[in-house]
mmCIF file of C-alpha atoms in Angstrom:
data_model
loop_
_atom_site.group_PDB
_atom_site.id
_atom_site.type_symbol
_atom_site.label_atom_id
_atom_site.label_comp_id
_atom_site.label_asym_id
_atom_site.label_seq_id
_atom_site.Cartn_x
_atom_site.Cartn_y
_atom_site.Cartn_z
ATOM 1 C CA MET P 1 -175.520 -44.020 -82.383
ATOM 2 C CA THR P 2 -175.353 -40.296 -82.979
ATOM 3 C CA GLN P 3 -178.304 -38.073 -82.440
ATOM 4 C CA PRO P 4 -180.017 -37.394 -85.770
ATOM 5 C CA VAL P 5 -179.632 -33.851 -86.944
ATOM 6 C CA TRP P 6 -182.626 -32.651 -88.876
ATOM 7 C CA PRO P 7 -182.256 -29.260 -90.486
ATOM 8 C CA SER P 8 -183.396 -26.372 -88.408
ATOM 9 C CA TRP P 9 -184.616 -24.475 -91.460
ATOM 10 C CA GLN P 10 -188.079 -23.042 -91.132
ATOM 11 C CA GLY P 11 -187.377 -22.874 -87.416
ATOM 12 C CA GLY P 12 -188.431 -26.487 -87.043
ATOM 13 C CA SER P 13 -187.732 -28.992 -84.327
ATOM 14 C CA PRO P 14 -187.891 -32.810 -84.253
ATOM 15 C CA ALA P 15 -191.489 -32.533 -83.014
ATOM 16 C CA MET P 16 -192.543 -30.464 -86.041
ATOM 17 C CA LEU P 17 -195.042 -32.225 -88.308
ATOM 18 C CA ALA P 18 -193.457 -33.619 -91.451
ATOM 19 C CA SER P 19 -194.506 -32.405 -94.882
ATOM 20 C CA HIS P 20 -194.710 -34.463 -98.060
ATOM 21 C CA ALA P 21 -191.467 -32.839 -99.199
ATOM 22 C CA ASP P 22 -189.754 -33.869 -95.922
ATOM 23 C CA ARG P 23 -190.861 -37.463 -96.455
ATOM 24 C CA GLU P 24 -189.647 -37.439 -100.073
ATOM 25 C CA ARG P 25 -186.233 -36.074 -99.006
ATOM 26 C CA ALA P 26 -185.919 -38.862 -96.432
ATOM 27 C CA VAL P 27 -186.906 -41.487 -99.029
ATOM 28 C CA ASP P 28 -184.312 -40.013 -101.414
ATOM 29 C CA VAL P 29 -181.628 -40.470 -98.754
ATOM 30 C CA LEU P 30 -182.813 -44.056 -98.220
ATOM 31 C CA ARG P 31 -182.697 -44.723 -101.969
ATOM 32 C CA ALA P 32 -179.149 -43.391 -102.119
ATOM 33 C CA GLY P 33 -178.152 -45.625 -99.208
ATOM 34 C CA PHE P 34 -179.774 -48.631 -100.858
ATOM 35 C CA GLY P 35 -178.114 -47.832 -104.179
ATOM 36 C CA GLU P 36 -174.707 -47.669 -102.469
ATOM 37 C CA GLY P 37 -175.295 -51.064 -100.848
ATOM 38 C CA ARG P 38 -175.645 -49.693 -97.314
ATOM 39 C CA LEU P 39 -179.141 -51.139 -96.858
ATOM 40 C CA GLU P 40 -180.484 -54.575 -97.733
ATOM 41 C CA GLN P 41 -183.753 -54.829 -99.699
ATOM 42 C CA PRO P 42 -185.994 -55.792 -96.729
ATOM 43 C CA GLU P 43 -184.521 -53.060 -94.510
ATOM 44 C CA PHE P 44 -184.887 -50.492 -97.301
ATOM 45 C CA GLU P 45 -188.542 -51.393 -97.915
ATOM 46 C CA LYS P 46 -189.301 -51.303 -94.180
ATOM 47 C CA ARG P 47 -187.702 -47.862 -93.773
ATOM 48 C CA VAL P 48 -189.465 -46.440 -96.830
ATOM 49 C CA ALA P 49 -192.818 -47.615 -95.472
ATOM 50 C CA ARG P 50 -192.001 -46.017 -92.110
ATOM 51 C CA ALA P 51 -190.905 -42.798 -93.836
ATOM 52 C CA TYR P 52 -194.224 -42.454 -95.632
ATOM 53 C CA ALA P 53 -196.062 -43.169 -92.353
ATOM 54 C CA ALA P 54 -193.941 -40.743 -90.286
ATOM 55 C CA ARG P 55 -195.766 -37.868 -88.634
ATOM 56 C CA THR P 56 -192.812 -35.751 -87.458
ATOM 57 C CA VAL P 57 -189.439 -34.688 -88.779
ATOM 58 C CA GLY P 58 -187.845 -36.368 -85.782
ATOM 59 C CA GLU P 59 -189.168 -39.753 -86.923
ATOM 60 C CA LEU P 60 -187.736 -39.140 -90.387
ATOM 61 C CA GLY P 61 -184.402 -38.139 -88.879
ATOM 62 C CA LEU P 62 -184.182 -41.430 -87.004
ATOM 63 C CA LEU P 63 -184.785 -43.383 -90.230
ATOM 64 C CA VAL P 64 -181.793 -41.836 -92.000
ATOM 65 C CA ALA P 65 -179.464 -40.999 -89.108
ATOM 66 C CA ASP P 66 -177.112 -43.943 -89.777
ATOM 67 C CA LEU P 67 -176.676 -43.085 -93.457
ATOM 68 C CA PRO P 68 -173.778 -40.889 -94.638
ATOM 69 C CA ASN P 69 -175.741 -37.851 -95.720
ATOM 70 C CA GLY P 70 -178.438 -38.159 -93.118
ATOM 71 C CA PRO P 71 -181.347 -35.859 -93.666
ATOM 72 C CA VAL P 72 -180.183 -33.299 -96.199
ATOM 73 C CA PRO P 73 -182.059 -30.031 -96.382
ATOM 74 C CA GLN P 74 -183.123 -28.929 -99.790
ATOM 75 C CA GLN P 75 -181.797 -25.467 -100.421
ATOM 76 C CA SER P 76 -184.253 -23.296 -102.236
ATOM 77 C CA ALA P 77 -182.579 -21.185 -104.857
ATOM 78 C CA PRO P 78 -184.261 -18.419 -106.765
ATOM 79 C CA PHE P 79 -185.330 -19.337 -110.266
ATOM 80 C CA ILE P 80 -182.763 -18.097 -112.727
ATOM 81 C CA ALA P 81 -183.586 -18.333 -116.391
ATOM 82 C CA VAL P 82 -180.619 -19.344 -118.479
ATOM 83 C CA SER P 83 -180.948 -18.242 -122.058
ATOM 84 C CA GLN P 84 -179.670 -20.375 -124.870
ATOM 85 C CA PRO P 85 -177.538 -18.612 -127.453
ATOM 86 C CA ARG P 86 -179.477 -17.756 -130.585
ATOM 87 C CA THR P 87 -178.901 -20.179 -133.468
ATOM 88 C CA ASN P 88 -177.239 -18.583 -136.465
ATOM 89 C CA GLY P 89 -179.620 -18.423 -139.444
ATOM 90 C CA LYS P 90 -176.885 -19.040 -141.990
ATOM 91 C CA ALA P 91 -175.932 -22.214 -140.128
ATOM 92 C CA VAL P 92 -179.501 -23.462 -140.430
ATOM 93 C CA GLY P 93 -179.514 -22.546 -144.134
ATOM 94 C CA SER P 94 -176.225 -24.356 -144.655
ATOM 95 C CA ALA P 95 -177.533 -27.530 -143.030
ATOM 96 C CA VAL P 96 -180.763 -27.401 -145.048
ATOM 97 C CA CYS P 97 -178.859 -26.884 -148.316
ATOM 98 C CA GLY P 98 -176.483 -29.703 -147.401
ATOM 99 C CA VAL P 99 -179.336 -32.114 -146.719
ATOM 100 C CA LEU P 100 -181.062 -31.079 -149.960
ATOM 101 C CA CYS P 101 -177.943 -31.886 -152.016
ATOM 102 C CA LEU P 102 -179.172 -35.398 -152.677
ATOM 103 C CA ALA P 103 -182.673 -34.331 -153.677
ATOM 104 C CA SER P 104 -181.429 -31.463 -155.868
ATOM 105 C CA PHE P 105 -178.707 -33.541 -157.559
ATOM 106 C CA GLY P 106 -176.004 -31.378 -155.956
ATOM 107 C CA LEU P 107 -177.359 -27.968 -156.946
ATOM 108 C CA THR P 108 -177.474 -26.847 -153.312
ATOM 109 C CA GLY P 109 -173.907 -28.019 -152.560
ATOM 110 C CA ILE P 110 -172.172 -24.721 -153.317
ATOM 111 C CA PRO P 111 -174.705 -22.622 -151.343
ATOM 112 C CA ALA P 112 -174.250 -25.061 -148.429
ATOM 113 C CA VAL P 113 -170.483 -24.505 -148.498
ATOM 114 C CA VAL P 114 -170.736 -20.712 -148.812
ATOM 115 C CA LEU P 115 -173.357 -20.433 -146.060
ATOM 116 C CA GLY P 116 -171.430 -22.862 -143.831
ATOM 117 C CA HIS P 117 -168.162 -20.899 -144.005
ATOM 118 C CA SER P 118 -169.982 -17.608 -143.505
ATOM 119 C CA ALA P 119 -171.970 -18.994 -140.549
ATOM 120 C CA ARG P 120 -168.892 -20.401 -138.799
ATOM 121 C CA ALA P 121 -167.139 -17.027 -139.102
ATOM 122 C CA GLU P 122 -170.182 -15.236 -137.635
ATOM 123 C CA ILE P 123 -170.517 -17.821 -134.860
ATOM 124 C CA ARG P 124 -166.879 -17.326 -133.814
ATOM 125 C CA ARG P 125 -167.351 -13.557 -133.862
ATOM 126 C CA THR P 126 -170.750 -13.282 -132.121
ATOM 127 C CA GLY P 127 -170.935 -16.409 -129.942
ATOM 128 C CA GLU P 128 -174.200 -17.580 -131.502
ATOM 129 C CA GLY P 129 -175.133 -21.245 -131.572
ATOM 130 C CA GLY P 130 -175.373 -23.543 -134.558
ATOM 131 C CA ASP P 131 -171.763 -24.508 -135.200
ATOM 132 C CA GLY P 132 -172.770 -28.154 -135.637
ATOM 133 C CA LEU P 133 -175.389 -27.206 -138.206
ATOM 134 C CA ALA P 134 -172.863 -25.122 -140.145
ATOM 135 C CA LEU P 135 -170.348 -27.950 -140.050
ATOM 136 C CA THR P 136 -172.992 -30.425 -141.270
ATOM 137 C CA GLY P 137 -173.805 -28.145 -144.203
ATOM 138 C CA LEU P 138 -170.114 -27.745 -144.990
ATOM 139 C CA VAL P 139 -169.402 -31.463 -145.007
ATOM 140 C CA LEU P 140 -172.442 -32.365 -147.086
ATOM 141 C CA GLY P 141 -171.842 -29.440 -149.461
ATOM 142 C CA TRP P 142 -168.189 -30.330 -150.009
ATOM 143 C CA LEU P 143 -169.051 -34.009 -150.521
ATOM 144 C CA SER P 144 -171.666 -33.066 -153.107
ATOM 145 C CA THR P 145 -169.378 -30.591 -154.880
ATOM 146 C CA GLY P 146 -166.480 -33.045 -154.846
ATOM 147 C CA GLY P 147 -168.726 -35.783 -156.172
ATOM 148 C CA TRP P 148 -169.861 -33.603 -159.060
ATOM 149 C CA VAL P 149 -166.287 -32.536 -159.863
ATOM 150 C CA LEU P 150 -165.211 -36.182 -159.902
ATOM 151 C CA PHE P 151 -168.202 -37.155 -162.064
ATOM 152 C CA LEU P 152 -167.560 -34.370 -164.588
ATOM 153 C CA THR P 153 -163.821 -35.192 -164.708
ATOM 154 C CA VAL P 154 -164.552 -38.843 -165.453
ATOM 155 C CA LEU P 155 -167.106 -37.794 -168.071
ATOM 156 C CA MET P 156 -164.611 -35.478 -169.832
ATOM 157 C CA VAL P 157 -161.869 -38.120 -169.744
ATOM 158 C CA ALA P 158 -164.279 -40.686 -171.202
ATOM 159 C CA ALA P 159 -165.321 -38.208 -173.942
ATOM 160 C CA ALA P 160 -161.664 -37.448 -174.780
ATOM 161 C CA VAL P 161 -160.740 -41.131 -174.934
ATOM 162 C CA SER P 162 -163.695 -42.083 -177.116
ATOM 163 C CA GLY P 163 -162.946 -39.471 -179.553
#
């Protein structure tokens, strides 16, 4: 059996007292080993109980030494805020108009189409978000407009036939 290698971060040694985070990292390694089928249920439960009762990092290292990843140090990375791209306002307007087509009997269909095309052009140019909203408005607007065109065509044909 190989000697367990516990990370030497924080200048620690196997005799260093274990923290709650150290115990949780060891339990995470045990869970991964159990999930991969490397540990049977009774062995897993026994090791988890020993991990939570461990006093030193050396004891934790022995519990996970025969697993592939062994004790893995958790690298601390600085917090980096990732900003989401701003959602295009015309895309939101297009989606709202498209959804309102049913309630407004199609009156908002044409604005949904106009706003949707305009929003998609701006989104491609500026990199803003909201392409799905613009596309939703476009589809609903075109369906509403097409439905009204079909309805009016049928109505005019029926009027011409009847006289």
